[in-house]
Amino acid sequence: MKLIPLMVAIPLGTAFFIPMVSRKNQRVPDLLGNLCTFTLFLLSLCLIRFVPQVYFMGGWKPPFGITLVLDGLSSFMLILVNLVTFLITLYSISYMELYTSKLRYYSLLLLMLAGMNGVILTGDIFNLFVFLEIAVISAYALTGFGTEAEELEASFKYLVLGSVSSVFILLGIAFIYSLTGSLNLADISQKLAGEGIFQSPALWFAIILFLYGFGMKSAIMPFHPWLPDAHPSAPAPISAMLSGLLIKAAGVYPLLRIFYNMFGMGNLSQKFIPQILMVLGGISMAGGALLALIQTDIKRMFAYSSISHMGYIFLALSLGTPLGILGALFHIFSHAVSKSLLFLTSGSLEYVLHTRDIRKMGGIEERMPITAFSGNIGFLSLAGIPPLAGFWSKLFIILALVKAERLGWAIFACGVSVLTLGYYLRMNRYVFFGKIKSAFRRVKEAPGTMLGAMVLLSLVVIFLGSLLIPPVKKVLLSPAVHILYSGEDYVKLVLGG
Amino acid sequence: MKEEEKGLSTIVKVVTRWIVGFILLFGIYIVIFGHLTPGGGFPGGVIIAGVFVLLTLSFGREVPLRKLNSTLASELDSFGALVFLLVGILGLYLATYFAQNFITTFPQQYFRPFSAGVIPICNLAIGLKVGASIFMVFIILAVTRVISVGEGRMKMLRKRTGRRRRK
Amino acid sequence: MEFILCFFLLMVGLYAVVTKRNLVKIIIGLAIMEYAINLFLILIGYRKDGIAPIMTSTMDRVEFLRKAVDPLPQALVITSIVIGFGILALAVSIAIRIYERFGTFDINEIKKLKG
């Protein structure tokens, strides 16, 4: 039970400890960073046993103090975030040799991890905003880490759009506070249920502000323009982190908490919020997939693919049924691991070939079999080929759509899935198959730690379907779905009623 | 170049020399009495950083960097954050919860500098952290620049010439 | 009434972010937006002729509760100022680096990315 605040304290402490000890020795940041993320991964696995648990920071009971809430959903997201981050730090041991300052890199990465863990654990809406800002400010800095012209431009664009959305989120929080006089998610939920606040126009304005703010953070289609620039510009491990984790931990997860646990999806459906979410999801699915079809930069294509898959998640969570939530959560997991794998693959290609243009590659499979293997696993998973991770999540989303009697949307989702297969096959044909270019005839496979991380992540992608085996599902997925579906249980858990 | 020729005019330098000590003292007062009067770690830290900013503006960048070079500032920055975190974790193990007040046996005298448990320690840590980090931000924005050395590699350099030439 | 002022300020900031071509002006716009929200938060907790929320032993509790302003938004504003400071410092440093790369602050000339 004393372990819960350590999820935030360890990365924060290590992030500040690294610059103090490692000015002389270049190996220390690698060692400390990996040790820290590995410890966190083990901790997040240990924490499953303590679900559900509420932790009062400083001993102050809610609604006065800040609470850390470890329920099914938090534990699920913690495992995802820390697993992927561990593999990414393993990968960056070799990859970050391309850049000079590993010390600052690990510092910022761990700060970002601390922010994401905090967002996931906290039960206080303003605290959520603070952790969100810690995570995204590190992300802005890491996007421009190479300080090349494009990277700086992307970083600035990301920073401006991100700060505007943060300002709107803060405005939303101010509205909520002025209406209810509380900042605790569960307490706000109780107060909203008690009185007729739902008629107040200010509340609906706050909901729209949250929708805009978190929609921007999760790069849903009309608010997406920063993502295709920011994600390709960052170093490859950071791209994997941003695309795999940050848009989920800072975008979808707070939206889930606020819309499901704080407002309650039943209340929201009075004002067409689920319909809005669904349409936004649909636009991003189709738009992201269509734009990905015409990209020649491999990382830019993956970035558009991320937008498309965020659309799937929004579509699934707009349904509000248990099966829809299950589909959304499982798609969060499967997309995070698959897209991180793909970005790591692209990093490995860039490391060896020094280019990101898919037209210049070709026949790489011959020289880099392990990279090709992991790339293929990643794209097959996202295109929805059984028995990989992406198949199960898409299956659940489509089943949920059919069950909610939205056949048109179900067919639409299948169609976008075919498009996904289309653009990944195009990528595959250009990069891995075909005749090898003469310039790349002598290239060698990427360094060992990079390959190790990629292979481990591929194994996760292959065996992710095992989360659906009933005993495992009962531990991990079902509590997460349950806590979102029944908002009263969340309130009861936190306020102890 | 002699030191007198750098920076702003003599009047500014003399006034700065008189006033700097008082500003620093005021900043330290704000930090130490943060739990009793309005103020605290952040405002006090900003005032302390303001001293160094004032020194940089009036004397040129060498004078404050001689007193507090950027490596030391970076280490103080990290140190402040670590102390704050340590207080939190000690609260976890000496008391029950993270960041809980664990100095409860102290004689309960009101309006004394050491009267509010761990809060003065936290204020000191925050003051250190904020002062060092704002000074660092200022120095990095004003003094260093980035040059490229070869493919994809960047290096931070101290700027050699004076103000940047405007287009 | 004061809330309208906040929204006016927010819109001024948003206008600067959306229409201005200069990176520094965009950053100024961001700062104005943050301050508008800070002002809004402070005004939520404000009450007319309010006193500082510090209770001394001579004060009557009911009287105190009736008159004191809400301290929580003030704490929020301090935090949000710190966050705003972090964003501002990062934005300015990125803008300086961009100036070194491109030799200009004009966003019309800074468009290597299509996107």
Coordinates of N, CA, C and O in Angstrom, one line a residue, chain A residues 126 129-130 133 137 140-141 147-150 152-157 159-160 163-164 167-168 170-171 174-175 177-178 183 205 225 229 233 300 304, chain C residues 7 10 14 17 23 26-27 30 33-34 37 40-41 44 70 72-73 76 79-80 83 87 90-91 94-95 97-98 101-102 110-115:
Chain A
F126 N -7.5 19.0 -10.5 CA -6.5 20.0 -10.7 C -5.1 19.3 -10.7 O -4.2 19.7 -11.5
F129 N -4.4 18.0 -14.0 CA -3.9 19.0 -14.9 C -2.4 19.3 -14.7 O -1.7 19.4 -15.7
V130 N -2.0 19.3 -13.4 CA -0.6 19.6 -13.1 C 0.3 18.5 -13.7 O 1.3 18.7 -14.4
E133 N 0.5 18.6 -17.4 CA 1.5 19.7 -17.9 C 2.9 19.2 -17.7 O 3.7 19.4 -18.6
I137 N 5.0 19.2 -21.1 CA 6.1 20.1 -21.2 C 7.4 19.3 -21.6 O 8.2 19.7 -22.4
Y140 N 7.2 18.5 -25.1 CA 7.6 19.6 -26.1 C 9.1 19.6 -26.2 O 9.6 19.8 -27.3
A141 N 9.7 19.6 -25.0 CA 11.2 19.7 -25.1 C 11.8 18.5 -25.8 O 12.7 18.7 -26.6
T147 N 17.3 19.6 -32.1 CA 17.5 21.1 -32.4 C 17.8 21.3 -33.9 O 18.5 22.2 -34.2
E148 N 17.3 20.4 -34.8 CA 17.4 20.7 -36.2 C 16.2 21.6 -36.5 O 15.3 21.8 -35.7
A149 N 16.2 22.2 -37.7 CA 15.2 23.2 -38.1 C 13.8 22.6 -38.0 O 12.9 23.2 -37.4
E150 N 13.6 21.5 -38.6 CA 12.3 20.9 -38.7 C 11.8 20.5 -37.3 O 10.6 20.7 -36.9
L152 N 12.6 21.8 -34.4 CA 12.3 23.0 -33.6 C 10.9 23.5 -34.1 O 10.1 23.9 -33.3
E153 N 10.7 23.5 -35.4 CA 9.4 24.0 -35.9 C 8.3 23.2 -35.4 O 7.3 23.7 -34.9
A154 N 8.5 21.8 -35.5 CA 7.4 21.0 -35.0 C 7.2 21.1 -33.5 O 6.0 21.2 -33.0
S155 N 8.3 21.3 -32.8 CA 8.2 21.5 -31.3 C 7.4 22.7 -31.0 O 6.6 22.7 -30.1
F156 N 7.7 23.8 -31.7 CA 7.0 25.1 -31.4 C 5.5 24.9 -31.8 O 4.7 25.4 -31.0
K157 N 5.2 24.3 -32.9 CA 3.8 24.1 -33.2 C 3.1 23.3 -32.2 O 2.0 23.7 -31.7
L159 N 4.0 23.0 -29.1 CA 3.9 23.8 -27.9 C 2.7 24.8 -27.9 O 1.9 24.9 -27.0
V160 N 2.6 25.5 -29.1 CA 1.5 26.5 -29.1 C 0.1 25.8 -29.0 O -0.7 26.2 -28.2
S163 N -0.4 24.3 -25.6 CA -0.7 25.2 -24.5 C -2.1 25.8 -24.6 O -2.7 26.1 -23.6
V164 N -2.5 26.1 -25.8 CA -3.9 26.6 -26.0 C -4.9 25.6 -25.4 O -5.8 25.9 -24.7
V167 N -4.8 25.6 -21.7 CA -5.5 26.8 -21.1 C -7.0 26.5 -21.1 O -7.7 26.8 -20.1
F168 N -7.5 25.9 -22.1 CA -8.9 25.6 -22.2 C -9.3 24.5 -21.1 O -10.4 24.6 -20.5
L170 N -7.8 24.2 -18.3 CA -7.8 24.9 -17.0 C -9.1 25.7 -16.8 O -9.7 25.8 -15.7
L171 N -9.5 26.3 -17.9 CA -10.8 27.1 -17.9 C -11.9 26.2 -17.5 O -12.8 26.5 -16.7
A174 N -11.8 25.5 -13.9 CA -12.3 26.6 -13.2 C -13.8 26.7 -13.1 O -14.4 26.9 -12.1
F175 N -14.4 26.4 -14.3 CA -15.9 26.3 -14.3 C -16.5 25.3 -13.4 O -17.4 25.5 -12.6
Y177 N -15.0 24.0 -10.8 CA -14.8 24.4 -9.4 C -15.9 25.4 -9.0 O -16.4 25.4 -7.9
S178 N -16.2 26.4 -9.9 CA -17.1 27.4 -9.5 C -18.5 26.9 -9.3 O -19.3 27.4 -8.5
L183 N -12.7 19.8 -6.0 CA -11.8 19.4 -7.1 C -11.7 17.9 -7.2 O -11.0 17.4 -8.1
F205 N -20.7 24.3 -21.2 CA -19.5 25.0 -21.7 C -18.2 24.3 -21.3 O -17.3 24.0 -22.1
P225 N -3.5 18.8 -36.2 CA -2.4 19.2 -37.1 C -1.0 19.1 -36.4 O 0.0 19.0 -37.2
D229 N 3.5 16.4 -37.5 CA 4.8 17.0 -37.5 C 5.6 16.6 -36.3 O 6.8 16.4 -36.4
S233 N 9.2 14.2 -36.0 CA 10.4 15.0 -35.7 C 11.2 14.5 -34.5 O 12.4 14.7 -34.5
R300 N 6.0 9.7 -40.7 CA 4.8 10.5 -40.9 C 3.6 9.6 -41.2 O 2.5 9.9 -40.7
Y304 N 0.1 9.4 -39.0 CA -1.3 9.5 -39.5 C -2.1 8.2 -39.1 O -3.3 8.3 -38.8
Chain C
F7 N -13.0 37.1 -20.2 CA -13.2 36.5 -21.5 C -12.6 37.4 -22.6 O -12.1 36.9 -23.6
L10 N -9.0 36.7 -22.6 CA -8.8 35.4 -23.2 C -8.9 35.5 -24.7 O -8.0 35.0 -25.5
L14 N -6.1 34.8 -27.6 CA -6.4 33.8 -28.7 C -6.2 34.5 -30.0 O -5.7 33.9 -31.0
V17 N -2.6 34.6 -30.8 CA -2.1 33.3 -31.2 C -2.5 33.0 -32.6 O -1.7 32.5 -33.4
L23 N 6.7 35.0 -34.1 CA 6.8 34.0 -33.0 C 6.7 34.6 -31.6 O 6.0 34.1 -30.7
I26 N 3.2 35.5 -30.8 CA 2.4 34.3 -30.5 C 2.6 33.9 -29.0 O 1.7 33.6 -28.3
I27 N 3.9 34.0 -28.6 CA 4.2 33.7 -27.2 C 3.5 34.6 -26.3 O 3.0 34.2 -25.2
L30 N 0.0 33.6 -25.9 CA -0.1 32.5 -25.0 C -0.1 33.0 -23.5 O -0.9 32.6 -22.7
M33 N -3.3 34.6 -22.5 CA -4.4 33.6 -22.3 C -4.2 33.0 -20.9 O -5.2 32.9 -20.1
E34 N -3.0 32.7 -20.5 CA -2.8 32.1 -19.2 C -3.2 33.1 -18.1 O -3.8 32.7 -17.1
I37 N -6.9 33.3 -17.6 CA -7.4 32.2 -16.8 C -7.1 32.4 -15.3 O -7.9 32.1 -14.4
F40 N -9.4 34.8 -13.9 CA -10.7 34.2 -13.7 C -10.8 33.3 -12.5 O -11.7 33.4 -11.7
L41 N -9.7 32.5 -12.2 CA -9.7 31.7 -11.0 C -9.7 32.5 -9.8 O -10.4 32.2 -8.8
I44 N -13.1 33.8 -9.1 CA -14.1 32.8 -8.6 C -14.1 32.9 -7.1 O -15.2 32.8 -6.4
D70 N -12.1 32.8 -0.7 CA -11.8 31.3 -0.9 C -10.3 31.2 -1.2 O -9.8 31.7 -2.1
L72 N -8.6 28.4 -1.9 CA -8.1 27.3 -2.8 C -7.8 27.8 -4.2 O -6.7 27.5 -4.7
P73 N -8.6 28.7 -4.8 CA -8.2 29.2 -6.1 C -6.9 29.9 -6.1 O -6.2 29.9 -7.1
L76 N -4.4 27.4 -6.5 CA -4.4 26.9 -7.8 C -3.7 27.8 -8.8 O -2.9 27.4 -9.7
T79 N 0.1 27.6 -8.6 CA 0.6 26.4 -9.4 C 0.5 26.7 -10.9 O 1.4 26.4 -11.6
S80 N -0.6 27.3 -11.3 CA -0.8 27.6 -12.7 C 0.2 28.6 -13.2 O 0.7 28.6 -14.3
I83 N 3.4 26.7 -13.8 CA 3.3 26.0 -15.1 C 3.5 26.9 -16.2 O 4.2 26.6 -17.2
I87 N 6.2 26.8 -19.4 CA 5.9 26.8 -20.8 C 6.5 28.0 -21.5 O 7.1 27.9 -22.6
L90 N 10.3 27.6 -22.0 CA 10.5 26.7 -23.1 C 10.2 27.3 -24.4 O 11.0 27.2 -25.4
A91 N 9.1 28.0 -24.5 CA 8.7 28.6 -25.8 C 9.7 29.6 -26.2 O 10.1 29.7 -27.4
I94 N 12.8 27.9 -27.4 CA 12.7 27.3 -28.8 C 12.6 28.4 -29.8 O 13.2 28.2 -30.9
A95 N 12.0 29.5 -29.5 CA 12.0 30.6 -30.5 C 13.4 31.1 -30.8 O 13.7 31.4 -31.9
R97 N 16.2 29.4 -30.6 CA 16.8 28.4 -31.5 C 16.3 28.5 -32.9 O 17.0 28.4 -33.9
I98 N 15.0 28.7 -33.0 CA 14.4 28.9 -34.4 C 15.0 30.1 -35.1 O 15.4 30.0 -36.3
R101 N 18.3 29.1 -36.5 CA 18.2 28.3 -37.6 C 17.8 29.0 -38.9 O 18.3 28.8 -39.9
F102 N 16.7 29.8 -38.7 CA 16.0 30.3 -39.9 C 16.4 31.8 -40.1 O 16.1 32.3 -41.2
I110 N 8.9 30.2 -41.9 CA 9.3 29.0 -41.2 C 8.3 27.9 -41.6 O 7.4 27.7 -40.9
K111 N 8.5 27.3 -42.7 CA 7.6 26.2 -43.1 C 8.3 25.1 -43.9 O 8.1 25.0 -45.0
K112 N 9.2 24.4 -43.2 CA 9.8 23.3 -43.8 C 8.9 22.1 -43.8 O 9.0 21.2 -44.6
L113 N 8.0 22.0 -42.8 CA 7.1 20.9 -42.7 C 5.8 21.2 -43.4 O 5.3 22.3 -43.3
K114 N 5.2 20.2 -44.0 CA 3.9 20.4 -44.6 C 2.9 19.7 -43.7 O 3.1 18.5 -43.5
G115 N 2.0 20.4 -43.2 CA 1.3 19.5 -42.4 C 0.0 19.7 -41.8 O -0.9 19.4 -41.4

